[in-house]
Short mmCIF file of C-alpha atoms and ligand atoms in Angstrom, two decimals:
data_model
loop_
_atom_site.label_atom_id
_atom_site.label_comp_id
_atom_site.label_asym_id
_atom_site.label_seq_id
_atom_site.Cartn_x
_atom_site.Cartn_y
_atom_site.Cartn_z
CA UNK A 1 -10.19 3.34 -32.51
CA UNK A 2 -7.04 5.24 -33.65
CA UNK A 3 -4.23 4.88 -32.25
CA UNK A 4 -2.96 8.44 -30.51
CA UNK A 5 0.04 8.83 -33.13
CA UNK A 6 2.31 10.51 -30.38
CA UNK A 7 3.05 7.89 -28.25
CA UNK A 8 0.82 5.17 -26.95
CA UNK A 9 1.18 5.79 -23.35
CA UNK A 10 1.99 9.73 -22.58
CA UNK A 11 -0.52 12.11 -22.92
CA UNK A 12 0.49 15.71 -24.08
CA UNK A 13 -2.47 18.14 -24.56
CA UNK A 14 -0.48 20.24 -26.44
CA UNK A 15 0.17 17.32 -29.31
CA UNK A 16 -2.20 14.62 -29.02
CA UNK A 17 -5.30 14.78 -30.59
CA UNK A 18 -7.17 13.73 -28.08
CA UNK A 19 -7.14 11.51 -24.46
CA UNK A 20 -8.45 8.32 -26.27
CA UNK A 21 -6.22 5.08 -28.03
CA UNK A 22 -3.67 5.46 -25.16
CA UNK A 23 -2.62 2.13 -23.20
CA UNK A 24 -1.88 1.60 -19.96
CA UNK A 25 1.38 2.61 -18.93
CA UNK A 26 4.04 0.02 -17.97
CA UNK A 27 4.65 0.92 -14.48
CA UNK A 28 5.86 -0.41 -11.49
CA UNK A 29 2.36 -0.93 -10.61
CA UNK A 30 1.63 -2.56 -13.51
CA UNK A 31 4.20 -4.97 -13.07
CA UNK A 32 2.54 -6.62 -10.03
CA UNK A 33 -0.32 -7.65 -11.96
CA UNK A 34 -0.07 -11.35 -12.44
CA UNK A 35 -2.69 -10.94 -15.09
CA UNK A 36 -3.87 -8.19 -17.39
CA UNK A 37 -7.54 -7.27 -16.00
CA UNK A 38 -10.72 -8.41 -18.71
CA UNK A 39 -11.28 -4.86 -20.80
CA UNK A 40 -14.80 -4.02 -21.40
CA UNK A 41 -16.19 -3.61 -25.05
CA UNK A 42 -16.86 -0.05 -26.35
CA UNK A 43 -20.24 1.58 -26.21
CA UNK A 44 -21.71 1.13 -29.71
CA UNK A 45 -25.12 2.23 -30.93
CA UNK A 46 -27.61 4.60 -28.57
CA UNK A 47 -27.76 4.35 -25.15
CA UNK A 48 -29.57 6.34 -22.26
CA UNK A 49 -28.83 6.80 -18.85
CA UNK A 50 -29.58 8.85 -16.23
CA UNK A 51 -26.34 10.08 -15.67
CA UNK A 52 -23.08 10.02 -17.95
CA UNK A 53 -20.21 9.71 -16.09
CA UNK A 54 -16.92 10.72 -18.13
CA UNK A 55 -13.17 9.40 -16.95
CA UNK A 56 -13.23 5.88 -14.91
CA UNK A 57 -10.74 7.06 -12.39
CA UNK A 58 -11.23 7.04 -8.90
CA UNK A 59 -13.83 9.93 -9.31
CA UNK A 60 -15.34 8.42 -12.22
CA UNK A 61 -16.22 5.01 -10.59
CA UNK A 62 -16.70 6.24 -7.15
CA UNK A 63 -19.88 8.76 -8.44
CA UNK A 64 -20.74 6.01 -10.01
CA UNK A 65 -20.94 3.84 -7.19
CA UNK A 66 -22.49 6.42 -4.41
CA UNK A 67 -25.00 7.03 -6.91
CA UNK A 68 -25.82 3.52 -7.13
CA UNK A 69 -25.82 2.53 -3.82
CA UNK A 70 -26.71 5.91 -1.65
CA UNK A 71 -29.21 7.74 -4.08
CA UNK A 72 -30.38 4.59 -6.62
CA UNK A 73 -29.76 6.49 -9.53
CA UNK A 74 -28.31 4.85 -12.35
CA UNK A 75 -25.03 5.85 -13.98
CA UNK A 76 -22.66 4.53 -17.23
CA UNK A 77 -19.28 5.54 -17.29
CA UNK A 78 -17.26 5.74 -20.55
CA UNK A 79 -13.50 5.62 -20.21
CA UNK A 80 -11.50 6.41 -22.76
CA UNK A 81 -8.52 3.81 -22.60
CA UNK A 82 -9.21 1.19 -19.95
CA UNK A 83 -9.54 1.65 -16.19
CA UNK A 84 -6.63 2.27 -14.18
CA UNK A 85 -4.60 4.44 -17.47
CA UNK A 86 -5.00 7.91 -15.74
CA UNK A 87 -3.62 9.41 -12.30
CA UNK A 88 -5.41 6.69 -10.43
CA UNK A 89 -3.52 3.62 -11.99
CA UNK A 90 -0.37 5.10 -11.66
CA UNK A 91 -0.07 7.75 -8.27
CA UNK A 92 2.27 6.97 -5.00
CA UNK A 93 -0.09 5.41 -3.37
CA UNK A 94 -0.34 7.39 -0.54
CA UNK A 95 -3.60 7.41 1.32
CA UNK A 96 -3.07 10.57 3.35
CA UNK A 97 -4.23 13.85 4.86
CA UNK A 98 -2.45 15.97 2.59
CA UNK A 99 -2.21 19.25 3.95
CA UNK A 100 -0.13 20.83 1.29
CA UNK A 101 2.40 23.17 2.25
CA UNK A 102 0.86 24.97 4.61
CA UNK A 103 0.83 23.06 8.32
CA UNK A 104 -2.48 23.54 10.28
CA UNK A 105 -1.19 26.37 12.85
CA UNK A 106 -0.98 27.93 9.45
CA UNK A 107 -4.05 27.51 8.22
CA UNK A 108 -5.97 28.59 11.78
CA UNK A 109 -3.36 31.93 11.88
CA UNK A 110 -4.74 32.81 8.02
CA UNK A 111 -8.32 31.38 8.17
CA UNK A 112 -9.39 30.91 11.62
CA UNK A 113 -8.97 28.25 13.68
CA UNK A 114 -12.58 26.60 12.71
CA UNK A 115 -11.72 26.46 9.54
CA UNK A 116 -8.45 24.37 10.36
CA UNK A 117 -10.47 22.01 12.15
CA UNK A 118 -12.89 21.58 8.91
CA UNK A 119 -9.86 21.33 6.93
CA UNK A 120 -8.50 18.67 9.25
CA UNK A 121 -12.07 16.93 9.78
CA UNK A 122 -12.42 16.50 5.85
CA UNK A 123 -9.14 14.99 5.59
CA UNK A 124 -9.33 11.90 7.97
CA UNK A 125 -12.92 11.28 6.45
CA UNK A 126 -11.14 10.77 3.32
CA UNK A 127 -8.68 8.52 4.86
CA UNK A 128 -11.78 6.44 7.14
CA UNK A 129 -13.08 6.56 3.82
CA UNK A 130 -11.18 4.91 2.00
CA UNK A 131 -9.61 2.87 4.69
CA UNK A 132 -13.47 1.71 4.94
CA UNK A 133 -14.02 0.92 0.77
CA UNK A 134 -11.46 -1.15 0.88
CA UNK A 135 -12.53 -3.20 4.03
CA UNK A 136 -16.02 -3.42 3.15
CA UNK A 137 -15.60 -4.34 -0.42
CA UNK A 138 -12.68 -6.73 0.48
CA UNK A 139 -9.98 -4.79 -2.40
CA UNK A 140 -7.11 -6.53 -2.81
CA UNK A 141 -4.93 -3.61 -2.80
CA UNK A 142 -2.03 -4.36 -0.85
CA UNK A 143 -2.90 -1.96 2.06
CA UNK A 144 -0.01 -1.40 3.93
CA UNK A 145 0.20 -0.73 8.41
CA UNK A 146 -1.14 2.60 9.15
CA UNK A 147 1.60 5.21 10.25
CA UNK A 148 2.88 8.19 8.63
CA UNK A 149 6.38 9.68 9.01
CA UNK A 150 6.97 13.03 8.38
CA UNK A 151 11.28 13.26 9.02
CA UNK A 152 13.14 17.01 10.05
CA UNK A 153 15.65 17.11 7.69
CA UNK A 154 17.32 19.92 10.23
CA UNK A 155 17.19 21.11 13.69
CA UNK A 156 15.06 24.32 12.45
CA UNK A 157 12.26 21.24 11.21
CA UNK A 158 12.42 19.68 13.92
CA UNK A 159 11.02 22.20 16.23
CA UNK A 160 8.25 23.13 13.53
CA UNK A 161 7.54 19.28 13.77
CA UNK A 162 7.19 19.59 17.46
CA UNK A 163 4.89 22.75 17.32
CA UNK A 164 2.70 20.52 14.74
CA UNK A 165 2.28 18.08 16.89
CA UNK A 166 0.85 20.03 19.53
CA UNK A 167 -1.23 21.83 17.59
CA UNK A 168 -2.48 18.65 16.05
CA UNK A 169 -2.97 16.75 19.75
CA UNK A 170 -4.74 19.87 21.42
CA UNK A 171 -6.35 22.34 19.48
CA UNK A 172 -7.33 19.50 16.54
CA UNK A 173 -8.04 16.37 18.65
CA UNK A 174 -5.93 14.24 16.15
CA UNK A 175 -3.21 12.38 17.03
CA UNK A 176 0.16 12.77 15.86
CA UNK A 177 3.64 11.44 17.92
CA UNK A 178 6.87 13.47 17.99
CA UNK A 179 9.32 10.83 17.73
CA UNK A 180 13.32 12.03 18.56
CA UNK A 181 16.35 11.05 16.60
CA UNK A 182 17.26 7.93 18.53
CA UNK A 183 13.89 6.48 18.69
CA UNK A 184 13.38 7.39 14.85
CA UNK A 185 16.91 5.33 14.12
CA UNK A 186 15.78 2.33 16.67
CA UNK A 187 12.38 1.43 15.25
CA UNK A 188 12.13 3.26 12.12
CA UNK A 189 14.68 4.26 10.10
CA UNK A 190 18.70 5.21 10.45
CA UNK A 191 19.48 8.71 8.17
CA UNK A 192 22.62 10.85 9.00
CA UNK A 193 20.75 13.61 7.57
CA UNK A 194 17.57 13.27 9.93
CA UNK A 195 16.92 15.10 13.00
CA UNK A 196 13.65 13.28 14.18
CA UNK A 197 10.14 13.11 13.15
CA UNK A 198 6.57 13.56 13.49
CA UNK A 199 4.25 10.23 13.38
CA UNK A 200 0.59 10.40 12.06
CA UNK A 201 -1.05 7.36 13.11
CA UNK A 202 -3.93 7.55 10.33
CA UNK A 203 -2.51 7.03 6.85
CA UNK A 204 -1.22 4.28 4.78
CA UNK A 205 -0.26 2.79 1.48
CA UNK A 206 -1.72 1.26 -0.94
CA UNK A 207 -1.58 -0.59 -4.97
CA UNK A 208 -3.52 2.14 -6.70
CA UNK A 209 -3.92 0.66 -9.50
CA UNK A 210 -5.19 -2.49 -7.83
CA UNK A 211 -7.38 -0.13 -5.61
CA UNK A 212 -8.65 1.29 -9.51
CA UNK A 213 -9.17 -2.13 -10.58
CA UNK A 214 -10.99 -3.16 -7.08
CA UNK A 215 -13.20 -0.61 -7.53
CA UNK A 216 -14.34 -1.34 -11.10
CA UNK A 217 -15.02 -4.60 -9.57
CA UNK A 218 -17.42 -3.24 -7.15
CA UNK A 219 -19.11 -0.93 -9.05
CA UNK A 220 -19.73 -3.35 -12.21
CA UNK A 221 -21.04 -5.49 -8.97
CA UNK A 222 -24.03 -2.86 -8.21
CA UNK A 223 -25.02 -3.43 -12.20
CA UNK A 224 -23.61 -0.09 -13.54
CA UNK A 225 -22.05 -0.22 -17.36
CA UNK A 226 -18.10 0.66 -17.74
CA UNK A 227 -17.22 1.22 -21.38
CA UNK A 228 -13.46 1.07 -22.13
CA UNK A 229 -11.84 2.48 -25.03
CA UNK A 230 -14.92 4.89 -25.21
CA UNK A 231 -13.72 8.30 -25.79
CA UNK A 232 -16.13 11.29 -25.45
CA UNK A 233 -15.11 13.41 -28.23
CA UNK A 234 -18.24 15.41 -28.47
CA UNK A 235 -20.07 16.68 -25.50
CA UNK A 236 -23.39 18.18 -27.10
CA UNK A 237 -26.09 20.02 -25.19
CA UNK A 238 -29.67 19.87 -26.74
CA UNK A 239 -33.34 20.66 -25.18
CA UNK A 240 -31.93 19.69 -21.62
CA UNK A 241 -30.45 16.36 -22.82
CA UNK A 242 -26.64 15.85 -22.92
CA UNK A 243 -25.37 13.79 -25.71
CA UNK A 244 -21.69 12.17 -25.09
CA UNK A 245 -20.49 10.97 -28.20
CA UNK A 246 -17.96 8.39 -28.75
CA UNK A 247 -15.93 6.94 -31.89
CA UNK A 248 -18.66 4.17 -32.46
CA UNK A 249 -21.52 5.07 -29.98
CA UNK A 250 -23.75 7.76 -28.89
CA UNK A 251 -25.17 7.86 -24.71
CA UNK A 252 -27.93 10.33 -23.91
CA UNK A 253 -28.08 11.74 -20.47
CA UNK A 254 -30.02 13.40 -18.15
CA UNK A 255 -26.70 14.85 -16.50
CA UNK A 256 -23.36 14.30 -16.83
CA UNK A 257 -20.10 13.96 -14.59
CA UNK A 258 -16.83 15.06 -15.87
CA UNK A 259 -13.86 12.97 -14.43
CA UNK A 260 -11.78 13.55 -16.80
CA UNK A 261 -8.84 14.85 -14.99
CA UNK A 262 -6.21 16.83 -16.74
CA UNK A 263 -6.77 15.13 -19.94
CA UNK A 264 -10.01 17.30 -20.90
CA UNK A 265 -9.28 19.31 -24.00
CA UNK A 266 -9.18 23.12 -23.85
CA UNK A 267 -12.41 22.89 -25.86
CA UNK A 268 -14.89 20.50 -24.65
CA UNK A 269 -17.57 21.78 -22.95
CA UNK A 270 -19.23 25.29 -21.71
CA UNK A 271 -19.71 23.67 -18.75
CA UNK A 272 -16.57 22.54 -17.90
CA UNK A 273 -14.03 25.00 -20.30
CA UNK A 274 -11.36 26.83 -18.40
CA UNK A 275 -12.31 25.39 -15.37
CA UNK A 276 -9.26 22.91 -14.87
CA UNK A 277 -6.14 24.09 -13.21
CA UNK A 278 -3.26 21.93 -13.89
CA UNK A 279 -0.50 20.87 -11.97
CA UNK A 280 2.75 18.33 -12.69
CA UNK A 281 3.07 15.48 -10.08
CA UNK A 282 5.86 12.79 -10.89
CA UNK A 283 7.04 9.79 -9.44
CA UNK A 284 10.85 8.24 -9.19
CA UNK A 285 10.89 4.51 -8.61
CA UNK A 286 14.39 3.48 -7.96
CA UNK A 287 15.37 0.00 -9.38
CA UNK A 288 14.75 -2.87 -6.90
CA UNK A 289 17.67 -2.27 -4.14
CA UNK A 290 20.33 -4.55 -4.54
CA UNK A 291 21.07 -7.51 -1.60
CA UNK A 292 24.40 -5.51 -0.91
CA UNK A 293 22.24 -2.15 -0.44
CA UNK A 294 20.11 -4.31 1.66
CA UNK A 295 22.51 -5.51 3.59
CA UNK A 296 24.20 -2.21 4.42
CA UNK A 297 20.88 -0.53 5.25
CA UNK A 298 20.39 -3.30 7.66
CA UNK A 299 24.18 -3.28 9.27
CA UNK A 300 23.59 0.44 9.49
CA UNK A 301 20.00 0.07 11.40
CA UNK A 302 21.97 -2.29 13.53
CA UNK A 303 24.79 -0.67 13.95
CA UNK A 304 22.38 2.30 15.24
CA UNK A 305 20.52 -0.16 17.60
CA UNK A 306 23.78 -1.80 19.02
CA UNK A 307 25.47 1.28 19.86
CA UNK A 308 22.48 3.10 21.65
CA UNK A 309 22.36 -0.21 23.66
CA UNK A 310 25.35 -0.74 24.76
CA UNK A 311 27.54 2.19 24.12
C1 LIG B 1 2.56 11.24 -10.10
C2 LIG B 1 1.33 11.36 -9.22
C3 LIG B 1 1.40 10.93 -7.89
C4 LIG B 1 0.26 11.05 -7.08
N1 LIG B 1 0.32 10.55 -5.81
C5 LIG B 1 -0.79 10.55 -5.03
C6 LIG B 1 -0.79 9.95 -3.75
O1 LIG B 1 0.20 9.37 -3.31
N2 LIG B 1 -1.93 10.00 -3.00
C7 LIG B 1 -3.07 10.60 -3.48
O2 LIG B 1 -4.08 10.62 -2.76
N3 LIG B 1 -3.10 11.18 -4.72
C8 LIG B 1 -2.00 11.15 -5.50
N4 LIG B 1 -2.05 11.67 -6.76
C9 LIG B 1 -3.31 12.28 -7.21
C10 LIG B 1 -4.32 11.19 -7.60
O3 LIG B 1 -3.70 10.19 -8.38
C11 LIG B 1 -5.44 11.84 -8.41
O4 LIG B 1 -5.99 12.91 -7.66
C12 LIG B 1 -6.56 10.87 -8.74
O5 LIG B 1 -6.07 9.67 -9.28
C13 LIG B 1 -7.51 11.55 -9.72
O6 LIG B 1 -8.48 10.60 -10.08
P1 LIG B 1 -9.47 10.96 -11.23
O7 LIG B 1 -10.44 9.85 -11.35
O8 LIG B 1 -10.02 12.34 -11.01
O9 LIG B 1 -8.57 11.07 -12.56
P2 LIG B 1 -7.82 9.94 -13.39
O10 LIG B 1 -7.46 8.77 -12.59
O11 LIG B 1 -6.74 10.63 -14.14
O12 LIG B 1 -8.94 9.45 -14.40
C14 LIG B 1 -9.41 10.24 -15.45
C15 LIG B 1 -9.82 9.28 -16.55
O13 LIG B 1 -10.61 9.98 -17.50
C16 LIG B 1 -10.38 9.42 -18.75
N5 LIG B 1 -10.78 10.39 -19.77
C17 LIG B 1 -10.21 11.58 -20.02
N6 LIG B 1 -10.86 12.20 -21.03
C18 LIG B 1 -11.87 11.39 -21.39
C19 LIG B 1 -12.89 11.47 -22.37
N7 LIG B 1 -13.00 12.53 -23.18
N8 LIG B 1 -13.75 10.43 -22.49
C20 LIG B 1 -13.68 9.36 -21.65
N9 LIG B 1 -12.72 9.25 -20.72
C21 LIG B 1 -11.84 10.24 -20.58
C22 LIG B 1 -8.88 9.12 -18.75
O14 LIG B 1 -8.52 8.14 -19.70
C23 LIG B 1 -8.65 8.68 -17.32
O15 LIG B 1 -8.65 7.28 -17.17
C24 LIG B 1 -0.94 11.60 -7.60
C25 LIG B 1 -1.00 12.01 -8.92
C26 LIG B 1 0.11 11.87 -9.73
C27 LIG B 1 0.01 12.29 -11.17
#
């Protein structure tokens, strides 16, 4: 396959040709991999399935694995690079209800307080979710103790924290803590700039890109094909059949899945044209904190702890 001639790991619709010949990139994540994972062969030749699954990201594999194991249908999923090179392999890791911006008094003030509660309801089944794949399928993913900070970076914060909280607790039924300044600095963390904080107790963090790679696992388990390095360039339509077509191979399918994230070209499909709304997401990883960083981060905590103790 050719190589993507603007860089091997960044993908910029505006100059690459397409999403395929990329490799992984060489992340944080990436680095606590004690071995690169066994890449699957391309699909070559004709093959037919009953439904083509395109992009083996989380949403990519995990179709692929409901179908298998809650409807029995069978599903192939061609990735273009190899599992784990899209948003999946390389996110924060965060395994949380994500409310966005808006908080859920919000949310019940604009849309009614039912549909705050569906809102809310979805979200922790996502979490249990996931919380249960990785149980029941045994992931090695690193997952980390449940608990979720959210810290007032003001006074003003703090009290909106505080009014989530009991919005959360009685007209939700979740649970969320309101945890004050001296409590945050004695078990959690010390900040000068923090005010307090509000604890969700159902959220954690995981290794997503061993969480990708745990999941390719499972799903090649139920005895469903992953191509790698499998690019869909065409996606062709004919008498009711879909036709994915790839540098080297050709899969015919009775339906198809796109899970192709924000690398799906402007052109691809009818079906799925103009119907992705992007948005940027980055990470920061600081370099590993020095012993002396360490070391002040814990005098600090201690100092905290000492001095609410005894004065
Ligand atoms: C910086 C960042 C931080 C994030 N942090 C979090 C977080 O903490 N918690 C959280 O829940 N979410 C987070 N997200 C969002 C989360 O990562 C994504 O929602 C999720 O990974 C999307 O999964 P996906 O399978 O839809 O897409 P992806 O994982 O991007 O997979 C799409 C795959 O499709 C393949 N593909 C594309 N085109 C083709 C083609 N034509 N043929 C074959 N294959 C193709 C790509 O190579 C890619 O592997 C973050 C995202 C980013 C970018």
């Amino acid at each position: 396959m050719a190589q993507n001639p603007i860089n091997s790991v960044h993908f910029d619709p505006l100059l690459a040709s397409g999403p395929g010949g990329l490799s992984c990139p060489d992340s944080y994540w990436a680095s606590t991999i004690a071995s690169p994972p066994q890449i699957n062969p391309a699909l070559t030749g004709t093959s037919q399935t009953d439904v083509g699954i395109i992009g083996g990201g989380y949403t990519g594999l995990l179709t692929a694995y409901y179908l298998a194991t809650e409807f029995n249908i069978h599903a192939t999923v061609l990735e273009a690079n190899q599992i784990g090179f899209g948003a999946s392999g390389r996110n924060a890791g965060f395994v949380l209800k994500g409310s966005g911006r808006l908080g859920y008094g919000q949310m019940a003030n604009r849309w009614g307080l039912d549909t705050a509660k569906g809102i809310y309801s979805e979200f922790s089944q996502a979490v249990e979710r996931v919380s249960d794949l990785i149980k029941d399928n045994k992931i090695l993913c690193e997952p980390q103790q449940p608990g979720y900070l959210k810290i007032a970076h003001n006074a003003k914060a703090f009290k909106q924290l505080e009014q989530a909280a009991k919005f959360i607790t009685r007209e939700l039924g979740g649970q969320a803590e309101l945890i004050p300044l001296k409590q945050l600095t004695n078990e959690y963390m010390a900040h000068n700039q923090a005010y307090g904080a509000l604890r969700l107790e159902d959220g954690f963090g995981v290794n997503p890109l061993k969480l990708v790679l745990g999941y390719k696992q499972r799903v090649e388990a139920r005895g469903i094909k992953i191509y790698e390095n499998s690019c869909v360039e065409h996606w062709i339509e004919e008498q009711g059949k879909h036709r994915l077509i790839t540098e080297q191979g050709e899969l015919l399918a009775k339906r198809v899945v796109s899970a192709d994230n924000a690398y799906t070209p402007k052109r691809f499909s009818p079906r799925v044209d103009g119907k992705f709304l992007p948005i940027l997401s980055n990470i920061i990883v600081t370099e590993p904190l020095t012993g002396l960083r360490r070391l002040g981060q814990w005098a600090y905590y201690h100092y905290g702890w000492l001095r609410d103790r005894y004065g």
